[in-house]
Coordinates of C-alpha atoms in Angstrom, one line a residue:
M1 CA 20.0 7.0 -21.7
P2 CA 15.6 6.6 -22.3
E3 CA 14.6 9.7 -22.0
R4 CA 11.1 10.8 -22.1
G5 CA 10.5 14.0 -24.1
P6 CA 9.1 17.3 -23.1
A7 CA 5.5 17.2 -25.4
T8 CA 4.9 13.7 -24.2
A9 CA 5.7 14.4 -20.3
P10 CA 6.2 17.8 -18.9
S11 CA 5.8 17.1 -15.2
K12 CA 8.5 13.8 -15.4
A13 CA 11.4 16.0 -17.5
E14 CA 11.2 19.2 -15.2
S15 CA 9.7 18.2 -11.5
P16 CA 13.7 16.4 -10.8
S17 CA 15.3 19.3 -10.7
N18 CA 12.8 22.2 -10.8
P19 CA 14.5 24.7 -13.3
S20 CA 14.7 27.8 -12.8
P21 CA 12.5 30.9 -14.0
S22 CA 14.9 31.8 -16.0
A23 CA 14.6 28.1 -18.4
S24 CA 11.6 28.5 -18.7
A25 CA 11.5 31.9 -19.8
S26 CA 14.6 30.9 -22.7
A27 CA 12.0 27.6 -23.3
S28 CA 9.2 29.6 -24.3
A29 CA 11.2 31.9 -26.6
S30 CA 13.2 28.4 -28.5
P31 CA 11.0 25.5 -29.5
T32 CA 13.6 23.1 -29.3
A33 CA 15.4 24.8 -25.8
P34 CA 12.5 22.4 -24.4
L35 CA 15.0 19.6 -25.7
T36 CA 18.4 20.6 -24.6
A37 CA 17.1 21.8 -21.1
A38 CA 15.1 17.8 -20.7
R39 CA 18.2 16.3 -21.2
R40 CA 19.9 18.1 -19.1
T41 CA 17.5 17.1 -16.5
G42 CA 17.7 13.7 -17.5
L43 CA 21.2 13.3 -17.5
L44 CA 21.5 15.8 -13.9
V45 CA 19.1 13.3 -12.3
T46 CA 21.0 10.2 -14.0
F47 CA 24.2 10.8 -12.0
I48 CA 22.5 11.3 -8.3
L49 CA 20.7 9.4 -8.8
G50 CA 23.6 6.8 -9.6
G51 CA 25.6 8.7 -6.8
L52 CA 22.6 6.7 -4.0
T53 CA 22.7 3.7 -5.9
A54 CA 26.6 4.5 -5.5
L55 CA 26.5 4.6 -1.8
P56 CA 26.7 0.9 -0.4
P57 CA 29.7 -0.8 -2.2
L58 CA 31.3 2.5 -1.1
S59 CA 30.4 2.6 2.3
M60 CA 31.1 -2.1 1.6
D61 CA 34.5 -2.0 -1.0
M62 CA 36.7 0.9 0.8
Y63 CA 36.7 -0.7 3.4
L64 CA 37.5 -4.6 2.3
P65 CA 41.0 -3.7 2.3
A66 CA 41.3 -2.8 5.5
L67 CA 39.5 -6.3 7.0
P68 CA 43.1 -7.5 7.8
T69 CA 44.3 -4.3 9.2
V70 CA 41.1 -4.1 11.4
T71 CA 41.2 -7.6 13.2
T72 CA 45.3 -6.1 14.1
A73 CA 44.7 -2.8 15.2
L74 CA 40.9 -4.4 17.7
H75 CA 42.5 -7.2 18.6
S76 CA 39.8 -8.9 17.1
P77 CA 39.2 -12.8 15.0
A78 CA 38.3 -11.8 11.8
A79 CA 34.7 -13.8 12.1
T80 CA 34.1 -10.7 14.9
V81 CA 35.6 -8.0 12.2
Q82 CA 33.1 -8.9 9.2
L83 CA 29.8 -8.6 11.4
T84 CA 30.9 -5.0 10.6
L85 CA 30.4 -5.5 7.1
T86 CA 26.9 -7.9 8.7
A87 CA 25.7 -5.2 10.6
C88 CA 26.5 -1.6 7.7
L89 CA 24.3 -5.1 5.4
A90 CA 21.3 -5.2 7.6
G91 CA 20.7 -1.8 9.2
M92 CA 20.4 -1.3 5.4
A93 CA 18.4 -3.6 4.7
L94 CA 15.9 -2.3 8.0
G95 CA 16.5 1.1 6.9
Q96 CA 14.3 0.6 3.8
L97 CA 11.6 -0.9 5.5
V98 CA 10.3 2.2 7.1
I99 CA 11.6 4.7 4.4
G100 CA 10.6 3.2 1.1
P101 CA 7.1 3.8 2.5
M102 CA 7.1 7.1 4.7
S103 CA 8.6 7.9 0.5
D104 CA 5.2 6.8 -0.7
K105 CA 3.5 9.3 2.3
W106 CA 5.8 12.4 2.2
G107 CA 7.6 12.0 -1.1
R108 CA 10.8 11.1 -1.6
R109 CA 12.7 14.0 -1.2
R110 CA 12.1 14.7 2.8
P111 CA 13.3 10.9 3.7
L112 CA 15.9 11.6 1.9
L113 CA 17.7 14.4 3.4
I114 CA 17.4 13.0 6.4
G115 CA 18.8 9.8 6.1
M116 CA 22.2 11.4 4.2
V117 CA 22.5 13.4 7.9
V118 CA 22.4 11.2 10.0
Y119 CA 24.5 8.7 6.9
V120 CA 27.4 11.2 7.4
L121 CA 27.0 11.9 11.2
A122 CA 27.6 7.6 11.7
T123 CA 30.4 7.6 9.3
A124 CA 32.5 10.0 11.1
I125 CA 31.6 8.9 14.4
C126 CA 32.4 5.1 12.3
A127 CA 36.3 6.8 12.8
F128 CA 36.7 7.3 15.8
A129 CA 35.5 3.9 17.5
P130 CA 37.8 2.1 19.9
T131 CA 36.3 -0.6 19.7
V132 CA 34.5 -3.3 17.5
E133 CA 31.8 -3.6 19.6
L134 CA 31.0 0.2 19.1
L135 CA 31.8 0.2 14.7
I136 CA 29.7 -2.3 14.8
A137 CA 27.3 -0.6 16.4
F138 CA 27.9 3.0 14.5
R139 CA 28.5 0.7 11.0
L140 CA 24.7 -0.6 11.6
L141 CA 23.5 3.5 12.0
Q142 CA 25.8 4.3 9.2
G143 CA 23.7 1.5 7.1
L144 CA 20.1 2.9 8.5
A145 CA 21.0 5.5 7.2
G146 CA 22.6 4.9 4.0
A147 CA 19.5 2.8 3.3
A148 CA 16.9 6.1 1.6
A149 CA 19.8 6.4 -0.9
I150 CA 19.8 3.3 -2.5
V151 CA 15.6 2.6 -1.8
I152 CA 14.4 6.0 -2.5
A153 CA 16.9 6.0 -6.1
R154 CA 15.2 2.9 -6.8
A155 CA 11.4 4.8 -6.1
V156 CA 12.7 8.1 -8.3
V157 CA 13.6 5.9 -11.5
R158 CA 10.1 3.9 -10.6
D159 CA 8.0 7.9 -10.1
L160 CA 10.1 8.2 -13.9
Y161 CA 9.7 5.4 -16.2
D162 CA 8.0 2.7 -17.1
G163 CA 8.2 -0.8 -18.6
V164 CA 11.5 -1.4 -21.0
E165 CA 12.4 2.3 -20.5
M166 CA 12.9 1.2 -16.8
A167 CA 14.9 -1.4 -17.7
R168 CA 16.6 0.5 -19.5
F169 CA 17.6 3.1 -17.1
F170 CA 19.0 0.5 -14.5
S171 CA 21.3 -0.4 -16.8
T172 CA 22.2 3.4 -16.7
L173 CA 22.4 3.7 -13.6
M174 CA 24.4 0.8 -13.7
L175 CA 26.8 2.1 -15.4
I176 CA 27.5 4.7 -13.0
S177 CA 27.5 2.8 -9.7
G178 CA 29.3 0.3 -11.0
V179 CA 32.8 2.9 -11.1
A180 CA 32.8 2.5 -6.8
P181 CA 33.2 -1.1 -6.8
I182 CA 35.7 -0.5 -8.8
I183 CA 37.5 2.5 -8.0
A184 CA 36.4 1.6 -3.6
P185 CA 39.0 -0.7 -2.9
L186 CA 41.7 1.1 -4.9
I187 CA 40.7 5.0 -3.3
G188 CA 40.9 1.9 0.3
G189 CA 44.1 0.8 -1.0
Q190 CA 45.7 4.4 -1.6
V191 CA 44.6 5.7 1.5
L192 CA 46.0 2.3 3.6
R193 CA 49.3 3.3 1.8
F194 CA 49.2 7.4 4.3
A195 CA 46.6 6.6 7.2
D196 CA 44.9 3.7 8.6
W197 CA 41.7 1.5 8.1
R198 CA 39.9 5.4 9.8
G199 CA 40.4 6.4 7.7
V200 CA 38.7 5.4 4.5
F201 CA 35.6 7.0 7.0
V202 CA 37.2 10.5 7.0
V203 CA 37.0 9.4 3.6
L204 CA 33.1 8.4 3.2
T205 CA 32.6 11.1 5.5
V206 CA 33.6 13.4 2.4
V207 CA 31.8 11.6 0.4
G208 CA 28.4 11.5 1.9
T209 CA 28.6 15.4 2.1
L210 CA 29.1 16.4 -0.9
L211 CA 26.5 13.5 -1.9
T212 CA 23.8 15.3 0.4
L213 CA 24.6 18.9 -0.7
L214 CA 24.4 18.2 -4.3
V215 CA 20.9 16.2 -3.5
W216 CA 19.6 19.2 -1.8
R217 CA 20.6 21.7 -4.4
K218 CA 19.4 19.2 -7.4
L219 CA 17.5 17.5 -6.6
G220 CA 13.7 18.3 -6.4
E221 CA 10.5 16.0 -5.8
T222 CA 9.0 13.7 -8.1
L223 CA 6.4 12.7 -6.3
P224 CA 3.4 15.3 -6.0
P225 CA 1.1 15.2 -3.7
E226 CA -1.9 13.1 -5.0
R227 CA 0.0 10.1 -5.9
R228 CA 0.8 9.8 -2.0
Q229 CA -0.6 6.8 0.4
T230 CA -2.3 7.6 3.1
G231 CA -2.9 6.3 6.2
G232 CA -0.3 5.1 8.8
V233 CA 1.8 1.6 9.8
G234 CA -0.1 -0.1 9.5
A235 CA -1.6 0.7 5.7
A236 CA 1.7 0.4 4.9
L237 CA 2.0 -2.5 6.5
R238 CA -0.9 -4.2 4.3
T239 CA 0.6 -2.8 1.6
M240 CA 3.5 -4.9 1.8
R241 CA 1.6 -7.7 2.9
G242 CA 0.1 -7.0 -0.2
L243 CA 2.9 -7.0 -2.7
F244 CA 4.3 -10.1 -1.2
A245 CA 1.0 -12.0 -2.0
D246 CA 1.4 -11.1 -5.3
R247 CA 3.2 -14.2 -6.6
V248 CA 5.1 -13.1 -8.9
F249 CA 6.7 -10.0 -7.7
A250 CA 7.8 -13.1 -4.9
G251 CA 9.2 -14.4 -7.3
Y252 CA 11.9 -12.4 -9.2
T253 CA 12.4 -10.5 -5.5
L254 CA 13.5 -13.7 -4.1
A255 CA 15.4 -14.5 -6.9
G256 CA 17.4 -11.5 -7.0
G257 CA 17.3 -11.3 -3.4
F258 CA 19.3 -15.0 -3.3
A259 CA 21.7 -13.7 -6.4
F260 CA 22.6 -10.4 -4.3
A261 CA 23.5 -12.8 -1.4
A262 CA 26.0 -14.6 -4.0
L263 CA 27.6 -11.3 -5.0
F264 CA 27.9 -9.8 -1.1
A265 CA 29.6 -13.9 -0.6
Y266 CA 32.4 -12.6 -2.5
I267 CA 32.3 -9.2 -1.4
S268 CA 32.6 -10.5 2.3
A269 CA 35.3 -13.1 1.9
S270 CA 37.2 -11.5 -1.0
P271 CA 39.5 -10.1 1.0
F272 CA 40.4 -12.9 2.7
V273 CA 41.1 -15.8 0.3
V274 CA 42.9 -13.1 -1.2
Q275 CA 45.2 -11.1 0.5
E276 CA 45.2 -14.2 3.1
I277 CA 45.2 -18.7 1.4
Y278 CA 46.8 -16.3 -2.3
G279 CA 48.8 -13.7 -0.2
A280 CA 47.6 -11.3 -2.4
S281 CA 48.5 -7.6 -1.3
A282 CA 45.9 -4.9 -0.5
Q283 CA 46.7 -3.3 -4.0
T284 CA 46.6 -6.4 -5.7
F285 CA 42.7 -7.2 -4.2
S286 CA 41.8 -3.9 -5.1
L287 CA 42.6 -4.0 -8.5
L288 CA 41.4 -8.3 -8.9
F289 CA 38.8 -6.5 -7.3
G290 CA 38.0 -3.7 -10.2
V291 CA 38.7 -6.4 -12.7
N292 CA 35.3 -7.8 -12.1
S293 CA 33.4 -4.9 -10.9
L294 CA 34.4 -3.7 -14.7
G295 CA 33.0 -7.4 -16.0
L296 CA 30.0 -6.4 -14.4
I297 CA 29.4 -3.3 -16.0
A298 CA 30.8 -3.8 -19.3
V299 CA 26.8 -6.7 -19.4
G300 CA 24.7 -4.1 -17.6
Q301 CA 25.8 -2.5 -20.8
I302 CA 25.2 -5.2 -23.1
N303 CA 22.1 -6.1 -21.4
G304 CA 21.0 -1.8 -21.0
K305 CA 21.8 -1.3 -25.6
L306 CA 21.4 -4.7 -26.9
L307 CA 18.8 -7.0 -25.3
V308 CA 16.7 -4.8 -23.8
G309 CA 13.9 -4.0 -26.0
R310 CA 14.9 -7.3 -28.8
V311 CA 15.6 -9.6 -25.9
S312 CA 12.6 -10.6 -23.2
L313 CA 14.1 -9.5 -19.7
D314 CA 12.6 -13.4 -19.1
K315 CA 14.5 -15.0 -20.9
V316 CA 17.9 -12.3 -20.2
L317 CA 17.6 -13.3 -16.6
G318 CA 17.3 -16.8 -17.4
Y319 CA 20.6 -17.0 -19.1
G320 CA 22.3 -14.8 -16.8
L321 CA 20.9 -17.3 -13.5
A322 CA 22.2 -20.1 -15.4
V323 CA 25.7 -18.8 -15.5
I324 CA 26.1 -17.5 -12.2
A325 CA 24.9 -21.3 -11.2
A326 CA 27.0 -22.7 -13.4
A327 CA 30.3 -20.2 -11.7
S328 CA 29.6 -20.1 -9.0
V329 CA 29.4 -24.7 -9.3
A330 CA 32.7 -24.4 -10.7
L331 CA 34.3 -22.5 -8.3
L332 CA 32.5 -25.1 -5.6
L333 CA 34.5 -27.5 -7.6
M334 CA 38.5 -26.2 -7.6
T335 CA 38.5 -24.7 -4.4
A336 CA 37.5 -28.3 -3.3
G337 CA 40.5 -29.1 -4.8
V338 CA 38.3 -31.9 -7.5
F339 CA 41.2 -30.6 -9.3
G340 CA 44.2 -30.8 -7.7
E341 CA 46.2 -27.7 -6.9
V342 CA 44.8 -24.4 -8.7
G343 CA 46.1 -20.5 -7.8
L344 CA 44.5 -17.3 -7.5
F345 CA 43.7 -17.1 -11.3
A346 CA 41.8 -19.9 -12.1
I347 CA 39.8 -18.8 -9.0
C348 CA 39.6 -15.2 -10.1
A349 CA 38.1 -15.9 -13.4
G350 CA 35.4 -18.1 -11.6
L351 CA 35.0 -14.8 -9.6
F352 CA 35.0 -12.6 -12.5
V353 CA 32.3 -14.5 -14.4
L354 CA 30.6 -15.5 -11.6
M355 CA 30.0 -11.6 -11.1
S356 CA 30.0 -10.7 -14.6
A357 CA 26.2 -12.3 -14.8
M358 CA 25.0 -9.9 -12.6
G359 CA 24.5 -7.3 -15.0
L360 CA 22.0 -9.9 -16.3
V361 CA 20.5 -10.0 -13.4
L362 CA 20.3 -7.3 -10.8
P363 CA 18.4 -4.6 -12.7
N364 CA 16.0 -6.9 -14.6
T365 CA 14.8 -8.2 -11.2
N366 CA 14.4 -4.8 -10.4
A367 CA 12.9 -3.9 -13.5
Q368 CA 10.6 -6.7 -13.7
A369 CA 9.2 -6.6 -9.4
L370 CA 8.7 -2.3 -9.9
M371 CA 6.7 -3.0 -12.4
R372 CA 4.6 -5.4 -10.9
A373 CA 3.9 -2.5 -7.7
P374 CA 3.2 1.5 -10.2
H375 CA 0.9 2.3 -7.1
A376 CA 3.6 1.5 -4.2
A377 CA 6.7 2.1 -5.4
G378 CA 8.2 2.9 -2.8
S379 CA 7.4 0.2 -0.6
A380 CA 7.9 -2.1 -3.7
S381 CA 11.2 -0.9 -3.5
A382 CA 12.2 -1.1 -0.3
L383 CA 11.0 -5.2 -0.4
L384 CA 13.0 -5.6 -3.1
G385 CA 15.9 -3.2 -0.8
T386 CA 15.6 -5.7 2.0
S387 CA 15.3 -9.4 0.7
S388 CA 18.6 -8.6 -1.1
F389 CA 20.1 -7.3 2.4
L390 CA 19.5 -9.8 4.6
V391 CA 19.6 -12.0 3.1
G392 CA 23.6 -11.1 2.2
A393 CA 24.1 -9.9 6.1
V394 CA 23.2 -14.2 6.8
A395 CA 25.5 -14.7 4.2
S396 CA 28.5 -12.9 5.1
P397 CA 29.7 -14.7 8.4
L398 CA 28.8 -17.7 6.7
V399 CA 32.0 -17.6 4.3
G400 CA 34.0 -17.1 7.3
I401 CA 32.9 -20.1 9.3
A402 CA 35.4 -22.9 8.9
G403 CA 38.3 -19.9 9.3
E404 CA 40.6 -18.4 7.3
D405 CA 42.4 -20.9 6.1
T406 CA 39.2 -22.1 2.4
A407 CA 37.3 -20.6 0.6
V408 CA 35.3 -23.6 0.4
P409 CA 32.8 -21.6 2.1
M410 CA 32.4 -18.7 0.4
A411 CA 32.8 -21.0 -3.2
L412 CA 29.1 -23.4 -0.9
V413 CA 27.9 -20.5 0.0
Q414 CA 27.8 -19.4 -3.3
A415 CA 26.3 -21.9 -4.8
T416 CA 23.4 -22.3 -2.1
C417 CA 22.1 -18.9 -3.2
S418 CA 22.8 -19.5 -6.6
F419 CA 20.6 -22.4 -7.4
L420 CA 17.6 -21.2 -4.7
A421 CA 17.9 -18.3 -6.9
V422 CA 16.6 -20.4 -9.9
L423 CA 14.4 -21.8 -8.3
C424 CA 12.7 -19.0 -6.6
F425 CA 12.8 -17.6 -10.9
A426 CA 11.5 -21.0 -11.9
A427 CA 8.9 -21.9 -9.5
L428 CA 7.5 -18.5 -9.2
C429 CA 8.2 -16.4 -11.5
R430 CA 7.1 -19.1 -14.0
P431 CA 9.1 -17.5 -16.2
W432 CA 7.2 -19.1 -19.9
R433 CA 3.3 -18.0 -19.8
G434 CA 4.2 -15.1 -20.0
G435 CA 3.0 -13.7 -16.8
G436 CA 5.7 -11.7 -15.4
R437 CA 4.1 -8.2 -16.5
P438 CA 0.6 -7.4 -14.9
T439 CA -2.3 -6.6 -17.5
A440 CA -2.5 -2.9 -18.7
A441 CA -7.0 -2.7 -16.8
A442 CA -4.7 -3.9 -13.1
A443 CA -2.6 -1.4 -13.9
A444 CA -4.3 1.6 -15.1
A445 CA -7.1 0.4 -12.1
A446 CA -3.7 0.6 -9.4
T447 CA -2.4 4.4 -11.4
A448 CA -6.0 5.2 -11.3
A449 CA -6.3 5.1 -7.9
P450 CA -2.5 6.0 -6.2
T451 CA -3.8 7.4 -2.7
A452 CA -5.7 4.5 -1.5
S453 CA -4.4 3.5 1.8
A454 CA -3.8 -0.6 1.3
P455 CA -3.3 -1.0 -2.7
T456 CA -3.2 -5.3 -4.0
P457 CA -0.6 -5.2 -7.1
P458 CA -2.1 -7.6 -9.6
K459 CA -1.9 -11.3 -9.7
T460 CA -1.9 -14.1 -11.8

């Protein structure tokens, strides 16, 4: 994991965890102590940020094996129950639009703690929801509050890292947060062996509480007052408008958003495809989901450890988008019966390739977009997250539009979103021109005036 040494950036190395006076004293007593303290701080911050970015997949994926049982318990059709996923996703999208600019104005710590407390309360209430309508409502609140975790985690990364280091750190976060999609369905499947679907929300409440306590005790402020934005809601809206006026930023944001929608089409449809169409058990589904998530983690680590710094981020991103598009077309042909009757293994192989390629796309779209906005990381992070979650929320109900007996809608949504991601990357980012990063002068100007009420990102 890349670290900023104490000699070059002591404030950034020390600020996240607020070292104790005794630690500072020991550091002054030994020339090697500051380096050790910085490394410990970096590992701790990485763990906390990884936990925060893992909260959305935990909230989604632990609940997936329970979807068929929720339809029975609450006497609701599958399309209505899938709205519990859509509501949580839409909440996370809208919440980021509010919390991102708040964190630019008031710092990262206070909005994060408020969001985490509300998340815990909403999740606890979900466990007692008597009807699907109330479950949908509190899943929306859960998403609104949980948005603080993902949007502020990205903003903290932008506070601490830049350039290639930031791309590598996002890949490191993927190693931690990527464990969540592996273990979440497995935990959900095991919970269903001893409790009903409400037990899943009890476990999520416990996880949220522990993470909130860890943030409160160990994660300090990373955005000092002199770097915070001024102005009110109008200034925040102008900042966001300026960001989306940057063609390249918009290209990376939309490409990442459509790629995430293809991923979420898989997340929301796979419980019914694997369990209802192909007759697998909840435990088998959890195992297959975990294998696919393991592919995403492995490719993400290849991206961070081997490719970043050796191959341009745009080239890696282009390869990843091409693989996703090819895998989605193959899935569409298989589910449509072009190759005859195919079994679960062939479908899972196509999903594995699609899922794995996300390890090349998601960290690099985040890094490239955030490098365009060093002056408004919270607002930029909000736009990144909102675009991804909103498009994913639209894609979620579409995968079940033809009922529970065919996987064609899932594959069709994935193919459409994949090609839209490729189109946005090619038409807006124009990677062959090398315009993916702001000029050094523009970046320096943005950094020199961090408190401007409505900064304008560099344009190409």
